[in-house]
Short mmCIF file of C-alpha atoms and ligand atoms in Angstrom, two decimals:
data_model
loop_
_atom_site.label_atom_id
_atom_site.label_comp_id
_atom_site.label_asym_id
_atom_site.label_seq_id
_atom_site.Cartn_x
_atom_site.Cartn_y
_atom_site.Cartn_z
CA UNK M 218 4.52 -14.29 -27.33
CA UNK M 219 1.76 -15.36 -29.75
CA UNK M 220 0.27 -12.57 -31.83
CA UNK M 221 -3.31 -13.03 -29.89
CA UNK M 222 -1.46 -13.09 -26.67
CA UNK M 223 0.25 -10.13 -27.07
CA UNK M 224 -2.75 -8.36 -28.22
CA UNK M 225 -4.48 -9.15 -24.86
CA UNK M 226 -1.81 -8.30 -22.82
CA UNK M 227 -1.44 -4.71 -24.45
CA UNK M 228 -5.46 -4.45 -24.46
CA UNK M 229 -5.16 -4.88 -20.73
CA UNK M 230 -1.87 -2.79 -20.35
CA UNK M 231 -4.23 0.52 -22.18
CA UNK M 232 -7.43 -0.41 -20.52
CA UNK M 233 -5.32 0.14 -16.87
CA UNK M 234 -3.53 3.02 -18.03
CA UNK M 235 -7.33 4.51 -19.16
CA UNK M 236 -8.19 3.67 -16.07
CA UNK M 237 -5.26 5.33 -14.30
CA UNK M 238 -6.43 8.39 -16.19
CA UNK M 239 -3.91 8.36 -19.02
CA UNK M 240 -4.67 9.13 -22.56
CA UNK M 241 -3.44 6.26 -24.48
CA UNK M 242 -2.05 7.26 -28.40
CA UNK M 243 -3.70 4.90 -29.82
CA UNK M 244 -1.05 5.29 -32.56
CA UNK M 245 1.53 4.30 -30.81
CA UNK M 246 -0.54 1.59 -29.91
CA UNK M 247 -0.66 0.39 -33.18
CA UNK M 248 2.96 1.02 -33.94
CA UNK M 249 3.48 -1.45 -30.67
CA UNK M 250 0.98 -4.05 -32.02
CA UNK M 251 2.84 -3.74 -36.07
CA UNK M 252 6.43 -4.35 -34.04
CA UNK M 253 5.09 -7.31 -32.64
CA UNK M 254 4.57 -9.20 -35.90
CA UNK M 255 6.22 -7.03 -38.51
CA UNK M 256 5.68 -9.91 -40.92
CA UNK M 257 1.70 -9.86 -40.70
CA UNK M 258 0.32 -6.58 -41.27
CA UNK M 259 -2.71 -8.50 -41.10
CA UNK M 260 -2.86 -10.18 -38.33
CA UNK M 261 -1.32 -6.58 -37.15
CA UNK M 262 -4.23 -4.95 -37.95
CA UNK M 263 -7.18 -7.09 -36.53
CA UNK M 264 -5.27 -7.09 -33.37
CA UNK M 265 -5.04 -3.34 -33.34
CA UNK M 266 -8.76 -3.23 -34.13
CA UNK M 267 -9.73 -4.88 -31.48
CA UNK M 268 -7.44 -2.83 -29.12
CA UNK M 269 -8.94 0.24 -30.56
CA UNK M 270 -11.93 -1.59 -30.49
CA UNK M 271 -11.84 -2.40 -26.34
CA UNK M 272 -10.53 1.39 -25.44
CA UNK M 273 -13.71 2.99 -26.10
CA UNK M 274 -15.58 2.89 -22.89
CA UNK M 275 -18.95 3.40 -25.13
CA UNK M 276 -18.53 0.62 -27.97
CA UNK M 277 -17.54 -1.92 -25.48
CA UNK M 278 -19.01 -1.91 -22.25
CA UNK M 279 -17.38 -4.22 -19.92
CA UNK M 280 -19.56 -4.59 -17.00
CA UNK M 281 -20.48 -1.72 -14.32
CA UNK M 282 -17.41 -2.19 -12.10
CA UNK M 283 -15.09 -1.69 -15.03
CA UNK M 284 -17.12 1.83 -16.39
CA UNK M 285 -17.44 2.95 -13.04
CA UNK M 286 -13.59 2.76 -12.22
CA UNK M 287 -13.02 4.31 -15.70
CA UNK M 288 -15.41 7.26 -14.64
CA UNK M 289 -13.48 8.12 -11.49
CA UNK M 290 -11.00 10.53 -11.21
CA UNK M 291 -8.41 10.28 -8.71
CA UNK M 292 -11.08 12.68 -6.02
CA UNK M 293 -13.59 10.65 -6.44
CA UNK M 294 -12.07 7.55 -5.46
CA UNK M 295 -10.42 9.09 -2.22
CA UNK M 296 -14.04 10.69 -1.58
CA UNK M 297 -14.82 7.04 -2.27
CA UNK M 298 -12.60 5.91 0.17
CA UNK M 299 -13.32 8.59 2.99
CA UNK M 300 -16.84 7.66 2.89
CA UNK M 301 -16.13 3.72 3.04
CA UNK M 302 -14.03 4.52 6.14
CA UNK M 303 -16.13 6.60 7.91
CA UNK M 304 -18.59 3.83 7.70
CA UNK M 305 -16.37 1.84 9.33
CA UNK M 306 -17.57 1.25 13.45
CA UNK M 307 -14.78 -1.24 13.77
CA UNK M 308 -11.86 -2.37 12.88
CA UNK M 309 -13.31 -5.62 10.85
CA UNK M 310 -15.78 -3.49 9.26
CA UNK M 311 -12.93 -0.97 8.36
CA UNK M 312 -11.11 -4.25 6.85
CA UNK M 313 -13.99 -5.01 5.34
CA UNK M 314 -14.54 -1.42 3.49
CA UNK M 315 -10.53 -1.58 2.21
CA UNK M 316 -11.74 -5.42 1.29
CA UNK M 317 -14.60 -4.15 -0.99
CA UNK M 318 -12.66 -0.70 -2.56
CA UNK M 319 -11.87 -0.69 -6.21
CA UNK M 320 -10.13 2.46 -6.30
CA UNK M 321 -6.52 1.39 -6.26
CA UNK M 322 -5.32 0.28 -9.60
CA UNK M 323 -2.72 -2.21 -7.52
CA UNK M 324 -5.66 -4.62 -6.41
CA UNK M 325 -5.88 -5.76 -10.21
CA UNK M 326 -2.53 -6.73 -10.37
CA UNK M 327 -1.85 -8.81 -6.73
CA UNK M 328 -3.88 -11.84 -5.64
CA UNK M 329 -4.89 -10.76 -1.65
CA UNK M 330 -6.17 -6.97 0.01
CA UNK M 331 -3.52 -7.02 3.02
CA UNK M 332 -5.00 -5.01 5.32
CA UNK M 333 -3.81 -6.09 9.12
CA UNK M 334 -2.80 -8.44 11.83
CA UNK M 335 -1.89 -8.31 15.60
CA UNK M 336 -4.17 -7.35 18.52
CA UNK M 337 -6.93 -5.04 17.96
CA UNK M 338 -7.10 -1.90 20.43
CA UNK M 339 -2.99 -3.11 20.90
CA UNK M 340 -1.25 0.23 22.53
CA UNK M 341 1.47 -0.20 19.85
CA UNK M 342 0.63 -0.10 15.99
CA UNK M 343 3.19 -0.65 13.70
CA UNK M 344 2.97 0.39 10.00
CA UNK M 345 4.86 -0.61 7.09
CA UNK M 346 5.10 0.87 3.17
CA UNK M 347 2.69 -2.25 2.04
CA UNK M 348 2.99 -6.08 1.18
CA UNK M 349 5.48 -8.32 -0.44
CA UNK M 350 5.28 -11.78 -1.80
CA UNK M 351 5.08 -13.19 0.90
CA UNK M 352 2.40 -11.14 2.47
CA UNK M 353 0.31 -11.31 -1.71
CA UNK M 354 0.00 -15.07 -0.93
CA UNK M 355 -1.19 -15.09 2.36
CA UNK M 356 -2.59 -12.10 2.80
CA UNK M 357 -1.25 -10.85 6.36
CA UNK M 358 1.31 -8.15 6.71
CA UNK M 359 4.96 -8.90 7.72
CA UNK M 360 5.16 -12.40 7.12
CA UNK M 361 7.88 -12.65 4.72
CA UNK M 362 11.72 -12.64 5.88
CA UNK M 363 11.50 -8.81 6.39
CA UNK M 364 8.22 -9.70 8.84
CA UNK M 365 10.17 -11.96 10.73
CA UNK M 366 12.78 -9.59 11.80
CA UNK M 367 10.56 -6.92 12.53
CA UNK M 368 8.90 -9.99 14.88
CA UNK M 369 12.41 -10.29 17.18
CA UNK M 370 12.50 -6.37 16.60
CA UNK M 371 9.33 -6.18 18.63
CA UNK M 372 10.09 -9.04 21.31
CA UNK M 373 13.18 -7.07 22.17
CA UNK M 374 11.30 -4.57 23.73
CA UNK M 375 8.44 -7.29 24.69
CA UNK M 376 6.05 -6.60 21.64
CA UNK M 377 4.16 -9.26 19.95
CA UNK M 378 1.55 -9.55 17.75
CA UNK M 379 -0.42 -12.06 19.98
CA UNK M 380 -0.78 -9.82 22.68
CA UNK M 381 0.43 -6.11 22.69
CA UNK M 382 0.86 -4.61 18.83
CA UNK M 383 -1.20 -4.02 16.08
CA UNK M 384 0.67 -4.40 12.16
CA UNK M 385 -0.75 -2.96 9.31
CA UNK M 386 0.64 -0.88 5.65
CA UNK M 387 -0.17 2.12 4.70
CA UNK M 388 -0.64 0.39 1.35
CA UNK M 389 -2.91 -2.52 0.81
CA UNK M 390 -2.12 -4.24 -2.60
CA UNK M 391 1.38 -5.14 -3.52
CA UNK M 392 3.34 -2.90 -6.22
CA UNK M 393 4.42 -4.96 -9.52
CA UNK M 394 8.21 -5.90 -8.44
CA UNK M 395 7.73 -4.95 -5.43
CA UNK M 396 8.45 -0.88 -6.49
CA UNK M 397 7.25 1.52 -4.04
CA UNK M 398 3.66 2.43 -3.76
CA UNK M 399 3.30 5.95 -6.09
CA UNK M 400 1.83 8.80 -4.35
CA UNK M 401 -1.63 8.72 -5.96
CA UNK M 402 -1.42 4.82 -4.42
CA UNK M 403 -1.18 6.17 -1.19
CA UNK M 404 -3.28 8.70 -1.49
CA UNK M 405 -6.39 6.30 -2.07
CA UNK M 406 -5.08 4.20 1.10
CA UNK M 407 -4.88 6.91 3.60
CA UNK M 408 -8.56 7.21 4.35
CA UNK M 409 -8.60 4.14 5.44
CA UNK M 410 -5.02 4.23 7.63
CA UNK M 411 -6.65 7.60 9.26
CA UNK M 412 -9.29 5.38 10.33
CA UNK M 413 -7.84 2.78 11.54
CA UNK M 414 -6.03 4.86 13.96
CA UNK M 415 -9.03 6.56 15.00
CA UNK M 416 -10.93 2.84 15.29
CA UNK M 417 -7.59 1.81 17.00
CA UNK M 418 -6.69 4.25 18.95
CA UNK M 419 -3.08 3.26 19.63
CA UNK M 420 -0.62 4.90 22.05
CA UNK M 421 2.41 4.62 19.88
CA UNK M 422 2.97 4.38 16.27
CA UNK M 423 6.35 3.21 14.64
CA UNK M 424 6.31 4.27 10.30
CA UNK M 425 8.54 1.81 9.63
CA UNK M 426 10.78 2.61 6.37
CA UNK M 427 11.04 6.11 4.56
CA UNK M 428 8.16 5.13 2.64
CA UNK M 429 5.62 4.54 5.55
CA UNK M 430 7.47 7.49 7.78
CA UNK M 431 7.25 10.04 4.98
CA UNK M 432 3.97 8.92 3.75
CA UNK M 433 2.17 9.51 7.78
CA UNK M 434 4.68 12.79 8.34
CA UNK M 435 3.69 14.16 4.38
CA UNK M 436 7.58 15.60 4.19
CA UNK M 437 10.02 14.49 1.81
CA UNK M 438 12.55 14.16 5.09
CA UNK M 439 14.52 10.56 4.54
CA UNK M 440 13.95 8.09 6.94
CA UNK M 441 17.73 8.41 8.03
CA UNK M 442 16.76 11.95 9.44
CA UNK M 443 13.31 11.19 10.44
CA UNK M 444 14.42 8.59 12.71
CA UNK M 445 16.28 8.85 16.15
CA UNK M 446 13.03 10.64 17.63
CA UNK M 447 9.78 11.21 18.20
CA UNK M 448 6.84 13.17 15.89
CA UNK M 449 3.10 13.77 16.03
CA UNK M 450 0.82 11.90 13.76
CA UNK M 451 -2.72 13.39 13.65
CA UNK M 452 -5.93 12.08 12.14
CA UNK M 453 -8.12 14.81 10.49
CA UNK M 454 -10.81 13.72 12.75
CA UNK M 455 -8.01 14.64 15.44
CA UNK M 456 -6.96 11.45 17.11
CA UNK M 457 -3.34 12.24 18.34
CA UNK M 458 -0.44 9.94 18.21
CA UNK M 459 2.70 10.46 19.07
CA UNK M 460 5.09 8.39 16.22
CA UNK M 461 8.90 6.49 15.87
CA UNK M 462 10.11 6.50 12.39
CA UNK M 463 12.86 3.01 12.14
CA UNK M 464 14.26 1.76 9.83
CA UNK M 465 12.23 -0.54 7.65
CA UNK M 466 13.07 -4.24 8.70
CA UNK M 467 13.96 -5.21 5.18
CA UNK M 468 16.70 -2.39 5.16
CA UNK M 469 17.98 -4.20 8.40
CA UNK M 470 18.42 -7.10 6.53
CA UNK M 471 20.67 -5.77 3.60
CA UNK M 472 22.13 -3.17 6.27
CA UNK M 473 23.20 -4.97 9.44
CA UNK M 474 25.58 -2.05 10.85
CA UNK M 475 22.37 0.11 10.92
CA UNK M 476 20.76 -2.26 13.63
CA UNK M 477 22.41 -0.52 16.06
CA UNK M 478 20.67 2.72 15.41
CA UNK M 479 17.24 0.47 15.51
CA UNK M 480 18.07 -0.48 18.67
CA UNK M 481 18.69 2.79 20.12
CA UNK M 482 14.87 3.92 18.22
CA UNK M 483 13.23 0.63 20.30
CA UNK M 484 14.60 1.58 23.34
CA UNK M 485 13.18 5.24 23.02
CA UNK M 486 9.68 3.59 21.71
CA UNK M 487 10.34 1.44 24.82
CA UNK M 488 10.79 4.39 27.44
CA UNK M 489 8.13 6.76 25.67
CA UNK M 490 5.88 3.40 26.47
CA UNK M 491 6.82 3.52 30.15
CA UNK M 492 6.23 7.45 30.34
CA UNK M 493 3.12 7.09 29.27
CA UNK M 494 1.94 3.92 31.74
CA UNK M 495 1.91 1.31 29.28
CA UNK M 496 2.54 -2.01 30.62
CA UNK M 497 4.17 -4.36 28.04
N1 URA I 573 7.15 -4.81 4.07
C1 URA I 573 6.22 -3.95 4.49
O1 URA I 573 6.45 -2.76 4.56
N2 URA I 573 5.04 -4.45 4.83
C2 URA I 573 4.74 -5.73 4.77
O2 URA I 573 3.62 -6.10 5.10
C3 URA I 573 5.74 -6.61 4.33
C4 URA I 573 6.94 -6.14 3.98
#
């Protein structure tokens, strides 16, 4: 990488880690920037001034956005997030809120907010751990390969998207890599997933994946555990849903002996759906 291009990239790599609430060495900084071109002290050492030069918030304003995320502790940005929900009298407002939030470090790195897709006020909503690829680039949930099993997943028990279930993440932005969503990620989402069930108000839930299960259950329980029956989700405004863990789709995919055990979770979502008088 050119000298200037590496400079940038590590100016932008400490400006997100600032903004993440780390204290960056700015030492080590410049040890990183001298190891880049060990051969130009020089050209070393404007580089490294003008990192040192960008990390302080007051010599180099950047725009309010920018000083306003830098300001905010993790607190204030779920506070942020609370209040952005609450505000929400719909579900397209409440997509409209997530939309608008700057308070997950993810949305700089991704190119769409993923927020949902299906049938709004569906008696089934199904959430995942948070987008792929697939779902960066377009911008709906589930559409990648792991999206269309969970599709023929759902039609087994006569679920679809156009008609009777509701698909969302409990994570909006995709993780570099594709990594799981840390917990502070998910802690800035779940305003906004507590709403939507409220705005929703589904009659069944399914967390798909240990990430999604654990995440809507707060335990540390695996998914292989969690699974096989049902739990209570609960909103702190206190809208009560009863919830099937399953196996994330993508799992599925790599694990096809498990399907069996998926099958035997639809068929319970499927009967716990009759009990309670849903037609589907
Ligand atoms: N996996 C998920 O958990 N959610 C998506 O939207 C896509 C893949």
């Amino acid at each position: 990488m050119p000298q200037n291009a590496s400079a940038v990239a590590l100016k932008a790599l400490t400006e997100w880690w600032e903004e993440m609430g780390v204290d960056v060495d700015q030492a080590e900084v410049k040890a990183a920037l001298a190891a880049q071109d060990p051969l130009s002290p020089a050209q070393a050492e404007t580089s490294k001034t003008q990192v040192e030069a960008s990390a302080e918030p007051e010599s180099r304003p950047r725009g309010n956005e920018r000083r306003k995320r830098k300001a905010k502790s993790l607190e204030d940005w779920i506070a942020e997030a609370e209040s952005l929900a609450a505000s929400a009298q719909d579900l397209p407002a409440l997509k409209a809120a997530i939309e608008s939030f700057e308070g997950c470090p993810l949305k700089q790195l991704c190119e769409k907010t993923v927020v949902y897709d299906g049938t709004l006020g569906a008696p089934v909503m199904v959430l995942g751990e948070g987008p792929g690829g697939q779902e960066d680039r377009i911008g709906l949930p589930f559409v990648g390969k792991a999206g269309q099993l969970l599709d023929r997943m759902l039609a087994a028990i006569q679920l679809d998207r156009k008609t009777n279930a509701f698909i969302s993440n409990v994570n909006y932005w995709r993780p570099p890599g594709n990594r799981n969503p840390e917990a502070d990620e998910l802690a800035v989402c779940r305003p906004f997933v507590d709403r939507m069930v409220d705005l929703a108000q589904p009659k069944l839930i399914f967390a798909m994946g240990g990430v999604a299960a654990k995440s809507l259950l707060d335990t540390k329980t695996g998914i292989t555990r969690l699974r096989g029956k049902e739990h209570a989700f609960e909103t702190p405004a206190g809208t009560r849903v009863p919830l099937i863990p399953m196996f994330h789709p993508a799992y599925l995919l790599r694990r096809a002996p498990d399907k069996s055990r998926a099958w035997r979770d639809l068929l319970l979502a499927q009967e716990r759906l009759t009990e309670m008088g849903v037609e589907v």
